[in-house]
Coordinates of C-alpha atoms and ligand atoms in Angstrom, one line a residue:
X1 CA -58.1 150.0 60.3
X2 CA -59.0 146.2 60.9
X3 CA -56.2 144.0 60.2
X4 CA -57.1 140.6 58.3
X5 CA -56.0 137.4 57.2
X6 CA -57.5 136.4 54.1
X7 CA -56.1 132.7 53.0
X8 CA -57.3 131.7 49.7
X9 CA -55.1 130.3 46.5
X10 CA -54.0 133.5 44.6
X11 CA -56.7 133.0 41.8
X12 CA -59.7 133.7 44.7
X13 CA -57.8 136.9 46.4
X14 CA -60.1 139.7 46.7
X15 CA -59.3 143.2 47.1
X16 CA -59.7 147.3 46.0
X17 CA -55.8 147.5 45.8
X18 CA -52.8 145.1 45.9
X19 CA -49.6 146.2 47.3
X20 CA -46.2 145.5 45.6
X21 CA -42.8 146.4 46.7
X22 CA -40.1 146.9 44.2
X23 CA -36.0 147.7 44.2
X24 CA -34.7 150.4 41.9
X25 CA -32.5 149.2 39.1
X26 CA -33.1 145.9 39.6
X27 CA -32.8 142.9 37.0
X28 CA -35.9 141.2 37.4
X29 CA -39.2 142.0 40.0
X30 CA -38.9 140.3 43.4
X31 CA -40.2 136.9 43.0
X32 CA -43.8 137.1 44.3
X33 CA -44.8 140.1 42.2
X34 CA -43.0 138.4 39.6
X35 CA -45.6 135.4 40.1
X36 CA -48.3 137.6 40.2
X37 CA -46.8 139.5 36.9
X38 CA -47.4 136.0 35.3
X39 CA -50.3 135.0 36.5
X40 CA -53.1 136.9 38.1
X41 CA -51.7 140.5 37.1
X42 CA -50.5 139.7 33.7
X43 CA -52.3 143.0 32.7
X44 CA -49.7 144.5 34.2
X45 CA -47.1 143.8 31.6
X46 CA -48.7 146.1 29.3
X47 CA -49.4 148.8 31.6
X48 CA -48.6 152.3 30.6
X49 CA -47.6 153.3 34.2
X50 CA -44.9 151.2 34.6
X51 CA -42.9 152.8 32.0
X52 CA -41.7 155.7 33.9
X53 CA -41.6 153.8 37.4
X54 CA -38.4 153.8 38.6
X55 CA -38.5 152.7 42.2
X56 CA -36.8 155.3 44.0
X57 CA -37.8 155.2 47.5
X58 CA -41.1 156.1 48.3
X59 CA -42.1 156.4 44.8
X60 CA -45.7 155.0 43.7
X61 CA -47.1 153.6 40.3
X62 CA -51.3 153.0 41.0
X63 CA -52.0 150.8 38.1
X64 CA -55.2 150.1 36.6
X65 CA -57.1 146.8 35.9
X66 CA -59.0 146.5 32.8
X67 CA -62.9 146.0 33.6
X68 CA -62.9 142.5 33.5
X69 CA -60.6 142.4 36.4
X70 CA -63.1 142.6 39.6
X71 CA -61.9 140.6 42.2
X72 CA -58.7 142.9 42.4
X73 CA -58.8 146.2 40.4
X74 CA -55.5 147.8 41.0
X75 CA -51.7 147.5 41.7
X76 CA -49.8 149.7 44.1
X77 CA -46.5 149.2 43.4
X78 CA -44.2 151.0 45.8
X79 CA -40.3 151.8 45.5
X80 CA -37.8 150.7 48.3
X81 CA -34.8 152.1 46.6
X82 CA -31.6 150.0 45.1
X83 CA -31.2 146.1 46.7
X84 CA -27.6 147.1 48.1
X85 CA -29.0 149.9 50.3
X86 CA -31.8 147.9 51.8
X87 CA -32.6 148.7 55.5
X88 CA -36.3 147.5 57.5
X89 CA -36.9 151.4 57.4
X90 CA -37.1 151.6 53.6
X91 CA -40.2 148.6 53.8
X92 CA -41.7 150.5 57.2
X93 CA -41.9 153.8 55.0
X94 CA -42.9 152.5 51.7
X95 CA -45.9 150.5 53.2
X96 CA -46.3 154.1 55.3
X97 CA -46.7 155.2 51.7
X98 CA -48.8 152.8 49.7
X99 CA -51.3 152.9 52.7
X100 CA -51.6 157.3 53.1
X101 CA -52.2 156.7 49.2
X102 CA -54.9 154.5 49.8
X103 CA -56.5 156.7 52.0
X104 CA -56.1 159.7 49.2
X105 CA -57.8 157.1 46.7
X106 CA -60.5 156.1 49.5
X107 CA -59.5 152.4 48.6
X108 CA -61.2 151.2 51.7
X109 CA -59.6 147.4 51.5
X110 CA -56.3 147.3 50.3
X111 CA -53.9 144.1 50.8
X112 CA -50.5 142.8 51.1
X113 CA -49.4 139.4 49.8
X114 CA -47.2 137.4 51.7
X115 CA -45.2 136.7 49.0
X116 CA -44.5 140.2 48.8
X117 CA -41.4 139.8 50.8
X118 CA -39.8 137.1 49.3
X119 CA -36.3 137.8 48.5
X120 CA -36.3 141.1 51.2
X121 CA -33.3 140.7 52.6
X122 CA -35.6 140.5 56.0
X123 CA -37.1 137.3 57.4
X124 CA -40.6 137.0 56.6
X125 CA -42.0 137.7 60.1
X126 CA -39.9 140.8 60.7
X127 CA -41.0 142.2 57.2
X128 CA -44.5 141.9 58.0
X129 CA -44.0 143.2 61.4
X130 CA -42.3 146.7 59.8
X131 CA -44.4 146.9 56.8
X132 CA -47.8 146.9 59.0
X133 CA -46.1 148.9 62.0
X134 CA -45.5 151.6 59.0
X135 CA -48.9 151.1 57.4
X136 CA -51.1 151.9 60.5
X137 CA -47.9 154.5 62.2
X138 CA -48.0 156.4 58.9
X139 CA -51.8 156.8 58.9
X140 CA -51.9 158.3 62.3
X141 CA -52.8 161.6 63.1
X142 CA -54.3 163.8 66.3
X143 CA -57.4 165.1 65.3
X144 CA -59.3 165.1 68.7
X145 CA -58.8 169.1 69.2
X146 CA -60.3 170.1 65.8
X147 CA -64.2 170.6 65.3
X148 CA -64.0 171.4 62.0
X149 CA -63.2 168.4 60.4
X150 CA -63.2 169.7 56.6
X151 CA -60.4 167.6 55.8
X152 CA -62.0 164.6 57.4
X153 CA -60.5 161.6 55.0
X154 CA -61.3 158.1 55.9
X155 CA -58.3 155.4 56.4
X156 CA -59.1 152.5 55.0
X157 CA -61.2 150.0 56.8
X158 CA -59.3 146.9 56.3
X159 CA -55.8 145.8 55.5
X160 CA -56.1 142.1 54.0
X161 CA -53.1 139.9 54.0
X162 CA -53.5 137.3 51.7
X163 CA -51.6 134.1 52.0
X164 CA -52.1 131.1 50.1
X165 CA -52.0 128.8 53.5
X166 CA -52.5 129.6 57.5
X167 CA -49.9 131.6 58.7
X168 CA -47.1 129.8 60.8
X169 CA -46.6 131.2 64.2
X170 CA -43.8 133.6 63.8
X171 CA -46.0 135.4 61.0
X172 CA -49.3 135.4 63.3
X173 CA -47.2 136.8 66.0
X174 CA -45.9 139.1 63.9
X175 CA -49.0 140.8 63.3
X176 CA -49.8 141.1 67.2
X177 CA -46.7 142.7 67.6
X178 CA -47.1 144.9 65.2
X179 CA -50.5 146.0 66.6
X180 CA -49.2 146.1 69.8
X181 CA -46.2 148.3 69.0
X182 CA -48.4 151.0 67.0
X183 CA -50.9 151.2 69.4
X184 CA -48.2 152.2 72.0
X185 CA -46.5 154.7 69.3
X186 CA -50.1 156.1 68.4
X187 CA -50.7 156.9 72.5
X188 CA -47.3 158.1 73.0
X189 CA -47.9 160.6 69.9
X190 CA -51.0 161.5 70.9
X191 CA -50.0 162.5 75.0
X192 CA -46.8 164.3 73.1
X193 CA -48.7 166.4 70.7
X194 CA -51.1 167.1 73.0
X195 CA -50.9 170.9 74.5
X196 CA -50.1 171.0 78.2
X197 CA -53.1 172.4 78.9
X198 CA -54.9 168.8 78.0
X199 CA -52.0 166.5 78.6
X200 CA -51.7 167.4 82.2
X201 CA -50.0 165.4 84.9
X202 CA -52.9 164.3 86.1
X203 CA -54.7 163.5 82.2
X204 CA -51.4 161.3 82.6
X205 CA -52.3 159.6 85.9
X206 CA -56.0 159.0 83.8
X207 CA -54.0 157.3 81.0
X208 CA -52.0 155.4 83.4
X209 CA -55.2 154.4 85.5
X210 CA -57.0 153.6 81.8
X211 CA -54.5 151.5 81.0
X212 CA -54.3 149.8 84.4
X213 CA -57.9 148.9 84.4
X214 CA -57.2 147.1 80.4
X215 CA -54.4 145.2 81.2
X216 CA -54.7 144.4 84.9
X217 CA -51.6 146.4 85.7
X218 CA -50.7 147.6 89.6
X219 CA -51.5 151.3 89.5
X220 CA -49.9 153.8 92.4
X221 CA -50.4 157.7 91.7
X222 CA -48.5 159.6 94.3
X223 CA -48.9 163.4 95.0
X224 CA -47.0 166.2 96.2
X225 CA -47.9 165.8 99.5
X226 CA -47.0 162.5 100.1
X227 CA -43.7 162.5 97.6
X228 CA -42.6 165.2 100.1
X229 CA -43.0 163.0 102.7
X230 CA -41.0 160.1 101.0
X231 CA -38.5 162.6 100.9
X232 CA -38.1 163.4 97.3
X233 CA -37.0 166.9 97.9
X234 CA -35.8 167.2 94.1
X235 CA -39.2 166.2 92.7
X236 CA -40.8 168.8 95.2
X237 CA -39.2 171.6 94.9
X238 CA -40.1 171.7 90.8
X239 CA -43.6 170.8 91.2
X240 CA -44.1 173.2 93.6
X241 CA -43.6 176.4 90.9
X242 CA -46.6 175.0 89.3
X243 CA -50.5 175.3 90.2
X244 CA -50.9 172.3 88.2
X245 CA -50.8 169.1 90.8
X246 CA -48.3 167.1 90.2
X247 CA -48.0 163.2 90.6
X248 CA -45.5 160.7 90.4
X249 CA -47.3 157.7 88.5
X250 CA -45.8 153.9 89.2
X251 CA -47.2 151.3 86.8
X252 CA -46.2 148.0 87.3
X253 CA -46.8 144.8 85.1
X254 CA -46.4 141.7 87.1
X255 CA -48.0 138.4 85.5
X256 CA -48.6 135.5 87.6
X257 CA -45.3 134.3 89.0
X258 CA -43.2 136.9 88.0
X259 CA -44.6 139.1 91.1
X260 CA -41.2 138.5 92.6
X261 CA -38.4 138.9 89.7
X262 CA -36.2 141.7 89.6
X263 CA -38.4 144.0 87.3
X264 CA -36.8 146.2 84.3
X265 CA -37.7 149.7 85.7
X266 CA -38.8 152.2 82.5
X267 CA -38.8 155.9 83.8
X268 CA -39.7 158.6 81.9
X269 CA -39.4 162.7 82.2
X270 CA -43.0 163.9 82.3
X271 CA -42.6 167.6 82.1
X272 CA -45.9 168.6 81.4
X273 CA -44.6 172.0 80.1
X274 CA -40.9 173.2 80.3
X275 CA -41.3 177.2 80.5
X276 CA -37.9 176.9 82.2
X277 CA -38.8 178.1 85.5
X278 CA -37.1 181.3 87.1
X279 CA -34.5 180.4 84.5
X280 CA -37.0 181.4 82.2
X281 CA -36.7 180.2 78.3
X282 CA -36.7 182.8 75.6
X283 CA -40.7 182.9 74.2
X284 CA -39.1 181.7 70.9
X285 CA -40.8 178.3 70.0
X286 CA -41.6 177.9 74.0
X287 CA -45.0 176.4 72.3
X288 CA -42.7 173.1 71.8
X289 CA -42.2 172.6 75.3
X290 CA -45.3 170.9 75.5
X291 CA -43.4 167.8 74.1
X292 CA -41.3 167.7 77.4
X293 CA -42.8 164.8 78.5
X294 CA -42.2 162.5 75.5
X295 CA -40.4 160.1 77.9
X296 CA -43.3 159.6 80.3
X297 CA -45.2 159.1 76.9
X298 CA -43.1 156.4 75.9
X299 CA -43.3 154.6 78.5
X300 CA -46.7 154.4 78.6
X301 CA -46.6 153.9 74.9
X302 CA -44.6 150.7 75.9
X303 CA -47.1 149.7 78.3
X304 CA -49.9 150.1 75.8
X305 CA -48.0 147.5 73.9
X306 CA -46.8 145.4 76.5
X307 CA -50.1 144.9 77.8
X308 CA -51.5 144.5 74.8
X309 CA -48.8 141.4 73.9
X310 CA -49.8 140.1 77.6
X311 CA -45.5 139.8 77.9
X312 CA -44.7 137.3 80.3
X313 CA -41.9 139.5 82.5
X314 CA -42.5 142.1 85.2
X315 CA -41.8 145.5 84.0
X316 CA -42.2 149.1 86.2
X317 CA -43.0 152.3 84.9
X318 CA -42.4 155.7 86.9
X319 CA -43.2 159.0 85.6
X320 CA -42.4 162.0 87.7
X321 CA -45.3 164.1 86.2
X322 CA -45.4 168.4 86.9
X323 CA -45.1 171.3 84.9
X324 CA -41.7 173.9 85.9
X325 CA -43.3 177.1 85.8
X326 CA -42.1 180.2 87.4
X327 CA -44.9 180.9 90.4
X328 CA -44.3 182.5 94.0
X329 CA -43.5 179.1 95.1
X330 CA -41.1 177.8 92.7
X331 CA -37.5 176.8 93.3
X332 CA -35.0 179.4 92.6
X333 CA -31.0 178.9 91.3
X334 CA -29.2 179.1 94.1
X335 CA -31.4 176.9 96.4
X336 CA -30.3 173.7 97.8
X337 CA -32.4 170.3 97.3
X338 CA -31.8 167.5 99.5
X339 CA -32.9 164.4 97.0
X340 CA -34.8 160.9 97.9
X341 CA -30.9 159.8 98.1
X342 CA -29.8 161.6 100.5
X343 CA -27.5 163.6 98.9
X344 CA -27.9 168.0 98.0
X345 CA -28.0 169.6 95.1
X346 CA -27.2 173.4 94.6
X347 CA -29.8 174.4 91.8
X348 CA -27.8 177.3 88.8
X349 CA -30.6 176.7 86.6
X350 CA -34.0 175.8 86.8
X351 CA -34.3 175.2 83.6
X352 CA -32.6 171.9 84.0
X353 CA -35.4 170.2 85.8
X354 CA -35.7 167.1 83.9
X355 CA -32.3 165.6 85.5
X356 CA -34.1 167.2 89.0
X357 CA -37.0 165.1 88.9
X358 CA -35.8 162.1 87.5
X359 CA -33.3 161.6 90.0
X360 CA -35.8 161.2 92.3
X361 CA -37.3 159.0 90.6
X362 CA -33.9 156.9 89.8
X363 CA -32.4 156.6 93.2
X364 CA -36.1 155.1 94.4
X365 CA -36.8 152.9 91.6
X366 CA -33.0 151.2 93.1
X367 CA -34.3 151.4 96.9
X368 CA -37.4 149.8 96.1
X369 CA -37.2 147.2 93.3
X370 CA -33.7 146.1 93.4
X371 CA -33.8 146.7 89.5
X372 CA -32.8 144.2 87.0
X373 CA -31.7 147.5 85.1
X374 CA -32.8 150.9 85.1
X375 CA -33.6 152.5 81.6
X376 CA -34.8 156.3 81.9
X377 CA -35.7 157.9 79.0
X378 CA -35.9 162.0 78.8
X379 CA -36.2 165.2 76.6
X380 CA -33.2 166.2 78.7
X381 CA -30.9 168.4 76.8
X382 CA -30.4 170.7 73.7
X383 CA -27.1 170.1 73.8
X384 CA -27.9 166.4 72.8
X385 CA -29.3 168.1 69.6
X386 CA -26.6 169.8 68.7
X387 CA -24.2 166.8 69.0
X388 CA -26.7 164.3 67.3
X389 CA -29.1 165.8 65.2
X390 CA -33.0 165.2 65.3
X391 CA -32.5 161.4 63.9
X392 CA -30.4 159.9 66.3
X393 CA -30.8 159.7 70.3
X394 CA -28.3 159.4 72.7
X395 CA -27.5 156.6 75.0
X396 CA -25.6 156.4 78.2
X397 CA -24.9 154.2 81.0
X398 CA -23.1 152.5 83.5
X399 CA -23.7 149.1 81.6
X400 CA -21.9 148.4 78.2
X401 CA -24.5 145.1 77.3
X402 CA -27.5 147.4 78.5
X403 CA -26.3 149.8 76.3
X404 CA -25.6 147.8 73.6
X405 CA -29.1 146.0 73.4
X406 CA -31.0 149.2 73.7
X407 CA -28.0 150.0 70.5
X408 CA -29.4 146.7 68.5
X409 CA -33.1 146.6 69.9
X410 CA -33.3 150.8 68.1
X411 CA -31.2 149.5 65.1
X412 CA -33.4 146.5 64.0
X413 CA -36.7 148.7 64.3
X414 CA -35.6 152.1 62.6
X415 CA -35.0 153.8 66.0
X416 CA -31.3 155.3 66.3
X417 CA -29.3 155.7 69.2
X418 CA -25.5 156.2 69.3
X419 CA -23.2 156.3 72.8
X420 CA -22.2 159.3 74.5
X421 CA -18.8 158.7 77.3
X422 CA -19.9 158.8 80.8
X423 CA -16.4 158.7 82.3
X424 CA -16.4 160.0 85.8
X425 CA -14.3 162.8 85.5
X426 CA -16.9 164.6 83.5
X427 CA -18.3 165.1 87.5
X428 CA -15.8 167.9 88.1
X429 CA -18.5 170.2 86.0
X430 CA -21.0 169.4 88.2
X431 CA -18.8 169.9 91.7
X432 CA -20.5 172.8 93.9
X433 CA -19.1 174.8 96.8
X434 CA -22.0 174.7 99.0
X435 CA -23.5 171.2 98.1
X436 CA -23.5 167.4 97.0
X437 CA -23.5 168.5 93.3
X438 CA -24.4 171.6 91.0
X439 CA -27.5 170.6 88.4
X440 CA -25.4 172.1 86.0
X441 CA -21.7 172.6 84.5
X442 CA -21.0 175.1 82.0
X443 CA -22.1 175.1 78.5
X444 CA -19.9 172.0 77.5
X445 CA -20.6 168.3 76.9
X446 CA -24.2 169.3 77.8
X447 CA -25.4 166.1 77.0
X448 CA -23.0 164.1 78.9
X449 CA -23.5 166.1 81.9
X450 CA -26.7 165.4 82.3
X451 CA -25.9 162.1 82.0
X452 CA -23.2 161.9 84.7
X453 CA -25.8 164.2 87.0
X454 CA -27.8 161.0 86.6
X455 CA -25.6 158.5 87.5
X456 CA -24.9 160.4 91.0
X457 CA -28.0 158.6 91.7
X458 CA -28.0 155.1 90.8
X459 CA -26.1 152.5 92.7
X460 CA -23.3 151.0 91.1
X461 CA -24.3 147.6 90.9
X462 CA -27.7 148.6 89.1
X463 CA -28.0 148.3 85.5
X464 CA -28.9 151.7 83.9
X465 CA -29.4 153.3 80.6
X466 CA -30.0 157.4 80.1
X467 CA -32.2 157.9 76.7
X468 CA -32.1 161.4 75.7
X469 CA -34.7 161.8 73.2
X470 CA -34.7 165.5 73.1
X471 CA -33.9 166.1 69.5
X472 CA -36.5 162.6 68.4
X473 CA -39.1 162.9 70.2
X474 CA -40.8 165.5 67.7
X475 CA -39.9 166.1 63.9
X476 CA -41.5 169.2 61.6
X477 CA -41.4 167.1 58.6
X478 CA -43.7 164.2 57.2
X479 CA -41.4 160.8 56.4
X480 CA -43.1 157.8 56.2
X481 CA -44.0 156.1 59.2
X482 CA -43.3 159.2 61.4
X483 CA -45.9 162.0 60.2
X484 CA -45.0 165.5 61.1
X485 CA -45.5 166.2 65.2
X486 CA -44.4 163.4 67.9
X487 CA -43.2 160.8 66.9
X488 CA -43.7 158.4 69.7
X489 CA -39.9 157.5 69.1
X490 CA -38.6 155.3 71.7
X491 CA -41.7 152.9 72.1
X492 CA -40.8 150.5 70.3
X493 CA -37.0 150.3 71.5
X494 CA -38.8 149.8 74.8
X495 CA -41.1 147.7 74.0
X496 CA -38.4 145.6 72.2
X497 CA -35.8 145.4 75.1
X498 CA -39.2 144.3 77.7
X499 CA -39.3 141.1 74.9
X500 CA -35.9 140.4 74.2
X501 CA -35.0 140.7 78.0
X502 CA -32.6 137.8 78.4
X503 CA -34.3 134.9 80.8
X504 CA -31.2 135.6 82.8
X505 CA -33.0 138.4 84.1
X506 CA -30.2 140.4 84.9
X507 CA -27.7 141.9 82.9
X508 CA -23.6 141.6 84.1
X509 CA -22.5 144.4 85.7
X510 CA -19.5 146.2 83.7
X511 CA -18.0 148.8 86.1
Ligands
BES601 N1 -36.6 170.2 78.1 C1 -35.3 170.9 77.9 C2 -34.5 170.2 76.8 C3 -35.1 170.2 75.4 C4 -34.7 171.2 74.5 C5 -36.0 169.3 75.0 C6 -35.2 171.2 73.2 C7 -36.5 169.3 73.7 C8 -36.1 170.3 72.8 C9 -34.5 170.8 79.2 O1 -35.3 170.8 80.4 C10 -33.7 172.0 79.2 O2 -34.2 173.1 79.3 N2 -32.4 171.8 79.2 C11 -31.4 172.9 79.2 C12 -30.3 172.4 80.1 C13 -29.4 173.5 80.5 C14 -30.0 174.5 81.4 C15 -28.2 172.9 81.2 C16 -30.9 173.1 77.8 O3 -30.8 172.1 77.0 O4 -30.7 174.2 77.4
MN602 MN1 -35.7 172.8 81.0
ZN603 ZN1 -37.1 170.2 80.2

């Protein structure tokens, strides 16, 4: 779907639909639909439709223009719920909504007035930015595996947004954003949804290379072999239960004159598919375990978007990529793993490979990049399911502020994530008679253990966040912007904290 600016004074608009946000139980319309009410759409007043149109959230009234009416022949209006409960997700979902009805109607160019969002309690730009993110995220879906395409309907071609003068910056740049970002979630979703069996590690290395070539990024894909010889013993000894070759994928962004900075580091838990090893899961829903690599997908999901934006910072990716499957070679509980750091790890369960690879991963991002901050992001637990749900993410770290913006960054774009303690005596889980560390405690505080496994490997005075996505990185119901399947969630937190990054480059260090 082609996104359009069409300035003209309201009179010339031109459209198949028009798209109209309203609260529930409010006294009077919000002010540029009520302009529209008495001007252009004064039809509208005496539409049948409306009568029963409450504005719940979500809820839709498609009204009809007499014949006469060509140059716009129908209304959308589209519910956001009562004023005083007002959040960006309610705009992000109803536009979600207005736009999947469009494609039911095969209205191939609907629009959005700019004066839609007066009186949002939202700036302008931002309620652009939400209201197209959820327009093209909510019409997304994975089709490339079916050849049978009987339910083949066609999105609308273009999205006008009318506006009675040029948009101002801000707004302009809204809309690249916005593009930016669902691109990014659209990839992520895709690489998530897609079965292991397609979405290999090295299909992941093509996407990384792919994107590389787009956006001039630095591209390094390294492979058992020679991670073994870096030393990253952890990483080895789970790709090495798989006949599927492994790689660990580095993707940098460096714009001229930023080759130098301390980069943010994004690393992301590419487990191809989690059959849990010699610790093998229970066949129930294994299927889902194709999604265990969500968090390499989101970070190239940001990268999709950061490239896209052409952001002016330096920003790494690394994606320990490999399946944990239980062959001849695989690694076996019980074993010890001497790490990239340096320091052993006596493995009980094989199952909890994510926190295996990424340490790897963690402790060289901090030998090589001297970090501004560290932000991993993982499918790491179930136990981070059971404490938070399938809405809400967890975040941990060594690094309050870190923590805070990833907090604020999530909040302002629909993306939750609440803290989980880190305190250092959660380590006595984790102490091991015959090495460093165990990879894992009992069945307590599962979440947080993970976490302080983690943090074994990053060097105090390196900002770092641990993202555990595992219960919202997929959801089994259709809402809004976030069809049913992956949802791409993290992206755009990502993609966020890469723009907001303060010019500082750095963030203080807490601990
Ligand atoms: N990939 C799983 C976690 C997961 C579970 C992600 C459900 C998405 C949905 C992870 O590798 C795992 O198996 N974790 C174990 C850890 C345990 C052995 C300490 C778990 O959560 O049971
Ligand atoms: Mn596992
Ligand atoms: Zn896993």
């Amino acid at each position: 779907m082609l996104i359009e600016w069409q300035i003209a004074s309201v009179e010339d608009w031109h459209a198949d639909a028009i798209i109209f946000f309203v609260f529930e139980k409010a006294d009077a319309p919000l002010a540029g639909f009520r302009r529209y009410l008495e001007g252009k759409g004064s039809w509208l007043s005496g539409s049948a439709a409306l009568k029963d149109f409450q504005a719940k959230p979500n809820e839709m009234a498609v009204c009809y223009a007499p014949s006469e009416e060509k140059a716009i022949p129908r209304v959308i209006l589209v519910g956001l719920g009562p004023a005083d409960r007002f959040e960006s997700d309610k705009l992000k979902n109803a536009a979600a909504h207005a736009l999947r009805k469009c494609r039911e109607l095969n209205v191939a160019r609907p629009a959005i007035a700019m004066t839609a969002f007066e009186g949002l309690p939202l700036e302008s730009p931002a309620a652009l930015r939400e209201s197209l993110f959820g327009a093209v995220a909510g019409l997304h879906k994975f089709n490339e595996l079916k050849t049978r395409n009987s339910e083949a309907e066609s999105a609308p071609e273009t999205l006008f947004l009318l506006s009675e003068s040029e948009p101002d910056n801000p707004m302009a740049e809204a809309v690249n954003i916005a593009e930016s970002e669902s691109g990014g979630v659209m990839l992520a979703r895709d690489l998530t949804v897609s079965p292991s069996n397609r979405a290999t590690p090295a299909f992941l290395a093509e996407t990384a290379r792919q994107l590389a070539q787009k956006y001039s990024f630095k591209i390094e894909v390294i492979d058992l072999d020679s991670a073994v010889s870096m030393g990253m013993g952890a990483f080895a000894a789970v790709a090495r239960g798989s006949r599927e070759p492994a790689f660990i994928i580095i993707i940098e962004h460096a714009p001229p004159g930023t080759e130098n900075d301390p980069p943010l580091v994004f690393i992301g838990k590419g487990i191809t598919f989690d059959s849990g090893g010699i610790s093998l899961k229970s066949p129930d829903k294994l299927d889902a375990m194709k999604q265990d690599m969500a968090g390499a997908a989101s970070v190239l999901g940001a990268f999709e978007a950061i490239g896209r934006i052409g952001l002016k910072r330096r920003v790494v990716g690394i994606l320990p990529c490999t399946e944990n499957m239980p062959d001849g070679k695989a690694y076996k509980p019980g074993d010890v793993l001497k790490s990239f750091s340096g320091q052993t790890i006596e493995v009980i369960s094989t199952d909890a490979e994510g926190r295996v690879v990424l340490c790897d991963a963690i402790a060289y991002a901090a030998a090589k990049y001297s970090p501004a901050a560290i932000i991993d992001i993982a499918t790491l637990t179930g136990a981070c399911i059971i404490a938070l749900g399938n809405q809400v993410a967890a975040v941990l770290g060594n690094n309050e502020e870190l923590m805070d913006s990833v907090k604020q960054a999530g909040w302002d774009l629909g993306e939750k994530f609440w803290p989980l303690p880190l305190w250092d005596f959660y380590f006595e889980a984790l102490k091991s008679e015959v090495a460093d560390m165990k990879n894992v405690g009992d069945r307590s505080a599962g979440a947080i253990i993970g976490g302080i496994f983690l943090k074994q490997f990053v060097p105090r005075e390196v900002a770092w966040v641990h993202l555990d996505i595992a219960g919202t990185a997929w959801t089994d119901k259709d809402s809004g912007a976030t069809p049913r399947g992956a949802t791409g969630f993290g992206v755009r937190t990502l993609f966020e904290i890469a723009r907001r990054w303060p010019e500082s480059q750095a963030w203080g260090i807490i601990e």
